Amino acid sequence: MLPALDNYVAYGSDMLVQNPAYLAAIVGMVEDIFRDDKVGGVDRICGCKLAETLMLNLRGHIDQYIPLFIELAMTVIDADEARTKTYRIHLMEMVINAIYYNPVLSLQVLESKGWTNKFFSNWFSNIDNFRRVHDKKLSIAAISSLLTMAAGDVPVSVQQGWPRLLQGVTRLFQTLPAAIKIREEATKESDFTLDDDLDDDDEDNDWDGEVEWNEEEVEEALDDDVADESAAYLEFLNQEAQKFGAYGDDDDDDMDEESLLETPLDKVEPYGMFKQVFLNLQSEQPQLYENLTKVLGPEEQQIIQAVFHEADQKALLAQQNAEAAAAAMQANGNQ
């Protein structure tokens, strides 16, 4: 059901903005997952992913729900209730998504609850556990958002540790190429397996399942209210929890690149984004820039220079591709 809801949010974002009741219904599903005591960590990961989908696809339109998402995640983090690494990462990424969405608002919420130091300590002490390309790009995007804040908006409680932002982002960039390589290899393996499966299924492409909907059943489904949908979703999650119970108890679990749905973050070019933010910080807030960069070691400085170089290379390639595409269109038009 998560892929269906993800598609609904991704492709129906305009409708959700125009119909607050629909948006509230989906947010209600996230809240139900976290409020229900019968729902465990595996189930709540789905809630984290659904919240992430909302924050990535509805940027600027769901400010009113950011405090709720932070509260749901931080309540679990603060109580140290997350037993598995995967669950902890998804909880942290729920808050990281909120920071990427609106850093000033998110820090205000964290500060008002006394969670700021707790969260940042968890985030940066687990920086190497953000192994997937998605994880690294999200943290880079969130750190970049934090670096756009005025010095006066940074809570006093974390001002002393603020330079760790650059140390964290250099570590993320240092390990990003390896993560990209792993994802590419996983994608190739997935494509190879899919091709084999399609070859095996050539002689039998008919659906022979027993599930059918007649017109009456369709009408009944359309008449279901939001409460019924939420209950059905929670029941689905409970069933999934039973199937993956053993997985949920394994603290050495790894998150799979292939399990990710497409998100707007896929289109984000992290090198160019960080370079622009960093240069803006240097020109607009030189004192803050000085305070942040003076703690960087030689290796970290080299990594940032490498990030700048990669950003320039990607920008040049994008320009060349755009020019080639424009030339091709012009050539086709002259035929």
C-alpha angles and dihedrals in degrees: 000000000000093000090052092051091044090054091046091055095040097048098028099047093120091053092050091052091050094045110048092181091064091048091048090052092057092044086050089059090056091049093047090054092055098039096050110092091205092063116092137199097279090054094046091055085068088053090052091051092049091050089049091052090054094048095046097045100037101045111169094012106077105049089132092063099047094086090052094051091049092047094050093051099038094049088064095040093048091051092047089232097141106103100183133057093232092054092048092050093050091048091051091046090055087062093038088055089052090052091049089048095050119348097187094050093044094051090048089055093046092047094048090056096042091244102118099097092038092055098044091047091052093044099051097037088057097042093119090053090066091089107154124083088243092054094049095045091049093052091045090051092048093048089048088053091051090051090059091063121106113249090244091059094057109101114246090232092068103029092099092053096041093104087066087076091075093043090052095047093049089054090050092051091045091058099034097089092056091049091051090051092051091050092050091051091048090050091051091050090048092050091048092051092047091052090052092049092050091051091051092049098049092102095048115041098141121111107241099173122128098230111108133162121212122196093264092053091049091053091049091050092051090052094056112116128227093264092058091049091051092048092050091049092051090049090052090051092050090053091050090050091056091051094049099034094119091050091051091059095051112100092191094062119141126211115237122228090212093060092067122103119219113274137181086255089073088071094051114106101210099192096056092040093054094044092054093047091047094050091047089052091051094051100036103036107023094165093053089044090054093049092051099044100043091075094055117110124221093265092051091049090052090051091053090050089051089051090054091049092050090048090054092048093050092047090051092049091049090051092049092049091049092050091048091050091049091049091050092051091049091049091051090049092054093053 
